[in-house]
mmCIF file of C-alpha atoms in Angstrom:
data_model
loop_
_atom_site.group_PDB
_atom_site.id
_atom_site.type_symbol
_atom_site.label_atom_id
_atom_site.label_comp_id
_atom_site.label_asym_id
_atom_site.label_seq_id
_atom_site.Cartn_x
_atom_site.Cartn_y
_atom_site.Cartn_z
ATOM 1 C CA UNK A 1200 41.143 73.125 -120.109
ATOM 2 C CA UNK A 1201 39.881 71.014 -117.234
ATOM 3 C CA UNK A 1202 38.908 67.391 -117.655
ATOM 4 C CA UNK A 1203 37.253 65.439 -114.896
ATOM 5 C CA UNK A 1204 36.545 61.749 -115.008
ATOM 6 C CA UNK A 1205 34.231 60.101 -112.525
ATOM 7 C CA UNK A 1206 34.146 56.335 -112.234
ATOM 8 C CA UNK A 1207 31.917 54.210 -110.109
ATOM 9 C CA UNK A 1208 33.537 52.067 -107.451
ATOM 10 C CA UNK A 1209 32.539 48.933 -109.401
ATOM 11 C CA UNK A 1210 34.336 50.218 -112.507
ATOM 12 C CA UNK A 1211 37.469 50.999 -110.508
ATOM 13 C CA UNK A 1212 37.388 47.505 -108.950
ATOM 14 C CA UNK A 1213 36.953 45.924 -112.391
ATOM 15 C CA UNK A 1214 39.866 47.862 -113.873
ATOM 16 C CA UNK A 1215 42.109 47.046 -110.914
ATOM 17 C CA UNK A 1216 41.252 43.339 -111.113
ATOM 18 C CA UNK A 1217 41.914 43.278 -114.858
ATOM 19 C CA UNK A 1218 45.258 45.020 -114.367
ATOM 20 C CA UNK A 1219 46.285 42.504 -111.713
ATOM 21 C CA UNK A 1220 45.243 39.547 -113.886
ATOM 22 C CA UNK A 1221 47.211 40.947 -116.815
ATOM 23 C CA UNK A 1222 50.261 41.589 -114.638
ATOM 24 C CA UNK A 1223 50.353 38.060 -113.217
ATOM 25 C CA UNK A 1224 49.743 36.593 -116.695
ATOM 26 C CA UNK A 1225 53.124 37.748 -117.987
ATOM 27 C CA UNK A 1226 55.044 34.880 -116.354
ATOM 28 C CA UNK A 1227 54.648 31.116 -116.725
ATOM 29 C CA UNK A 1228 54.303 30.764 -112.938
ATOM 30 C CA UNK A 1229 51.615 33.450 -112.880
ATOM 31 C CA UNK A 1230 49.678 31.761 -115.683
ATOM 32 C CA UNK A 1231 49.908 28.444 -113.810
ATOM 33 C CA UNK A 1232 48.485 30.051 -110.655
ATOM 34 C CA UNK A 1233 45.634 31.569 -112.665
ATOM 35 C CA UNK A 1234 44.914 28.193 -114.289
ATOM 36 C CA UNK A 1235 44.765 26.482 -110.878
ATOM 37 C CA UNK A 1236 42.318 29.159 -109.723
ATOM 38 C CA UNK A 1237 40.263 28.792 -112.895
ATOM 39 C CA UNK A 1238 40.997 32.362 -113.982
ATOM 40 C CA UNK A 1239 42.317 33.612 -117.288
ATOM 41 C CA UNK A 1240 43.406 36.848 -118.872
ATOM 42 C CA UNK A 1241 42.452 36.724 -122.536
ATOM 43 C CA UNK A 1242 43.669 40.275 -123.071
ATOM 44 C CA UNK A 1243 47.256 39.189 -122.490
ATOM 45 C CA UNK A 1244 46.998 35.991 -124.503
ATOM 46 C CA UNK A 1245 45.571 37.854 -127.502
ATOM 47 C CA UNK A 1246 48.474 40.314 -127.521
ATOM 48 C CA UNK A 1247 51.309 37.810 -127.288
ATOM 49 C CA UNK A 1248 53.021 37.141 -130.590
ATOM 50 C CA UNK A 1249 55.779 34.791 -131.611
ATOM 51 C CA UNK A 1250 58.498 36.510 -133.612
ATOM 52 C CA UNK A 1251 59.452 34.800 -136.861
ATOM 53 C CA UNK A 1252 62.703 32.821 -136.610
ATOM 54 C CA UNK A 1253 64.652 35.149 -138.913
ATOM 55 C CA UNK A 1254 63.757 38.163 -136.756
ATOM 56 C CA UNK A 1255 64.400 36.364 -133.482
ATOM 57 C CA UNK A 1256 67.846 35.172 -134.585
ATOM 58 C CA UNK A 1257 68.729 38.666 -135.849
ATOM 59 C CA UNK A 1258 68.258 40.221 -132.405
ATOM 60 C CA UNK A 1259 71.282 39.893 -130.153
ATOM 61 C CA UNK A 1260 70.974 40.921 -126.522
ATOM 62 C CA UNK A 1261 74.185 40.862 -124.525
ATOM 63 C CA UNK A 1262 73.876 40.127 -120.813
ATOM 64 C CA UNK A 1263 74.469 43.017 -118.441
ATOM 65 C CA UNK A 1264 76.763 42.635 -115.451
ATOM 66 C CA UNK A 1265 75.396 43.169 -111.934
ATOM 67 C CA UNK A 1266 75.670 46.564 -110.213
ATOM 68 C CA UNK A 1267 74.671 48.621 -113.217
ATOM 69 C CA UNK A 1268 74.433 51.871 -111.286
ATOM 70 C CA UNK A 1269 76.842 54.300 -112.968
ATOM 71 C CA UNK A 1270 78.582 55.177 -109.703
ATOM 72 C CA UNK A 1271 79.620 51.536 -109.117
ATOM 73 C CA UNK A 1272 82.526 49.858 -110.939
ATOM 74 C CA UNK A 1273 83.160 52.797 -113.275
ATOM 75 C CA UNK A 1274 86.271 51.243 -114.820
ATOM 76 C CA UNK A 1275 84.487 47.979 -115.602
ATOM 77 C CA UNK A 1276 81.564 49.839 -117.194
ATOM 78 C CA UNK A 1277 83.881 51.910 -119.391
ATOM 79 C CA UNK A 1278 85.836 48.835 -120.474
ATOM 80 C CA UNK A 1279 82.635 46.968 -121.317
ATOM 81 C CA UNK A 1280 81.259 49.954 -123.244
ATOM 82 C CA UNK A 1281 84.465 50.317 -125.269
ATOM 83 C CA UNK A 1282 84.458 46.583 -126.068
ATOM 84 C CA UNK A 1283 80.799 46.623 -127.134
ATOM 85 C CA UNK A 1284 81.337 49.687 -129.330
ATOM 86 C CA UNK A 1285 84.380 48.091 -131.001
ATOM 87 C CA UNK A 1286 82.306 44.998 -131.793
ATOM 88 C CA UNK A 1287 79.358 46.894 -133.249
ATOM 89 C CA UNK A 1288 81.357 49.302 -135.426
ATOM 90 C CA UNK A 1289 82.027 46.373 -137.760
ATOM 91 C CA UNK A 1290 78.326 46.106 -138.602
ATOM 92 C CA UNK A 1291 77.213 49.641 -139.407
ATOM 93 C CA UNK A 1292 73.715 48.951 -140.749
ATOM 94 C CA UNK A 1293 72.234 46.487 -138.301
ATOM 95 C CA UNK A 1294 73.271 47.882 -134.936
ATOM 96 C CA UNK A 1295 71.066 50.106 -132.835
ATOM 97 C CA UNK A 1296 71.411 51.013 -129.172
ATOM 98 C CA UNK A 1297 68.261 51.718 -127.165
ATOM 99 C CA UNK A 1298 67.487 53.059 -123.720
ATOM 100 C CA UNK A 1299 64.547 54.135 -121.604
ATOM 101 C CA UNK A 1300 64.911 56.466 -118.636
ATOM 102 C CA UNK A 1301 62.342 57.579 -116.096
ATOM 103 C CA UNK A 1302 61.803 61.319 -115.922
ATOM 104 C CA UNK A 1303 62.358 62.031 -112.224
ATOM 105 C CA UNK A 1304 59.340 61.191 -110.092
ATOM 106 C CA UNK A 1305 56.814 61.678 -112.860
ATOM 107 C CA UNK A 1306 55.054 58.879 -114.714
ATOM 108 C CA UNK A 1307 56.973 59.666 -117.904
ATOM 109 C CA UNK A 1308 59.851 57.981 -119.678
ATOM 110 C CA UNK A 1309 62.237 59.246 -122.307
ATOM 111 C CA UNK A 1310 63.121 56.580 -124.857
ATOM 112 C CA UNK A 1311 65.770 56.750 -127.544
ATOM 113 C CA UNK A 1312 67.436 54.674 -130.223
ATOM 114 C CA UNK A 1313 70.837 55.622 -131.640
ATOM 115 C CA UNK A 1314 73.134 54.099 -134.235
ATOM 116 C CA UNK A 1315 76.641 52.829 -133.484
ATOM 117 C CA UNK A 1316 78.078 56.319 -134.062
ATOM 118 C CA UNK A 1317 75.742 57.889 -131.499
ATOM 119 C CA UNK A 1318 73.451 59.606 -133.998
ATOM 120 C CA UNK A 1319 69.821 59.646 -132.930
ATOM 121 C CA UNK A 1320 67.553 57.429 -135.009
ATOM 122 C CA UNK A 1321 64.353 58.013 -133.026
ATOM 123 C CA UNK A 1322 63.392 59.485 -129.682
ATOM 124 C CA UNK A 1323 60.141 59.845 -127.815
ATOM 125 C CA UNK A 1324 58.578 60.645 -124.494
ATOM 126 C CA UNK A 1325 55.883 58.360 -123.160
ATOM 127 C CA UNK A 1326 53.396 58.821 -120.332
ATOM 128 C CA UNK A 1327 53.633 55.525 -118.499
ATOM 129 C CA UNK A 1328 54.825 54.313 -115.124
ATOM 130 C CA UNK A 1329 55.774 50.832 -116.372
ATOM 131 C CA UNK A 1330 59.529 50.449 -117.150
ATOM 132 C CA UNK A 1331 59.121 47.277 -119.282
ATOM 133 C CA UNK A 1332 56.620 49.043 -121.573
ATOM 134 C CA UNK A 1333 58.999 51.990 -121.941
ATOM 135 C CA UNK A 1334 61.822 49.586 -122.829
ATOM 136 C CA UNK A 1335 59.569 47.850 -125.362
ATOM 137 C CA UNK A 1336 58.851 51.225 -126.955
ATOM 138 C CA UNK A 1337 62.585 51.921 -127.184
ATOM 139 C CA UNK A 1338 63.082 48.622 -129.026
ATOM 140 C CA UNK A 1339 60.099 49.382 -131.276
ATOM 141 C CA UNK A 1340 61.680 52.736 -132.169
ATOM 142 C CA UNK A 1341 64.808 50.893 -133.237
ATOM 143 C CA UNK A 1342 62.896 48.465 -135.445
#
C-alpha cells in the first residue's frame, strides 16, 4: 500500500510555526517571551492539567546522578540500583519502574513499565521522535 500526502507550502509553514509555538510554550521563560511578543499557544494551555494533591504526593521521583551513561561509573550505578531496589521491595503494590528507549536511528521508542520484581506490567512501541513524550507514555503505562 502506498500513501502519498501533498501539502501546500502555506500549510507546512503553519504546522511548523504551531510546532515551534507549542515547543517554546512548555517553559515559563518561553511563555514569558511569547507574552512579550503578543503571541500565545492555546493548544498547549488547553492540554496542561494540574494533578490532584493526593496523586501528586503519591508520585516519588528520585534524582538521578550525573553521567548516566552505563559505561561510566559502573560501580556507583550498581550500588544505587541495589539501594533503590531494596527500598522499593518494602512496598510491593505501589512501586513501578518505567523507561523509554529510542530504537536506533528510527523515530520510534520502546516504553515499558515493570514492577519491583522485574515483571512486565505494560510495554509499547511508539512512533515519535520526542523523548519527553515517550517518557510520558511510559509513566502513563504505569498508572
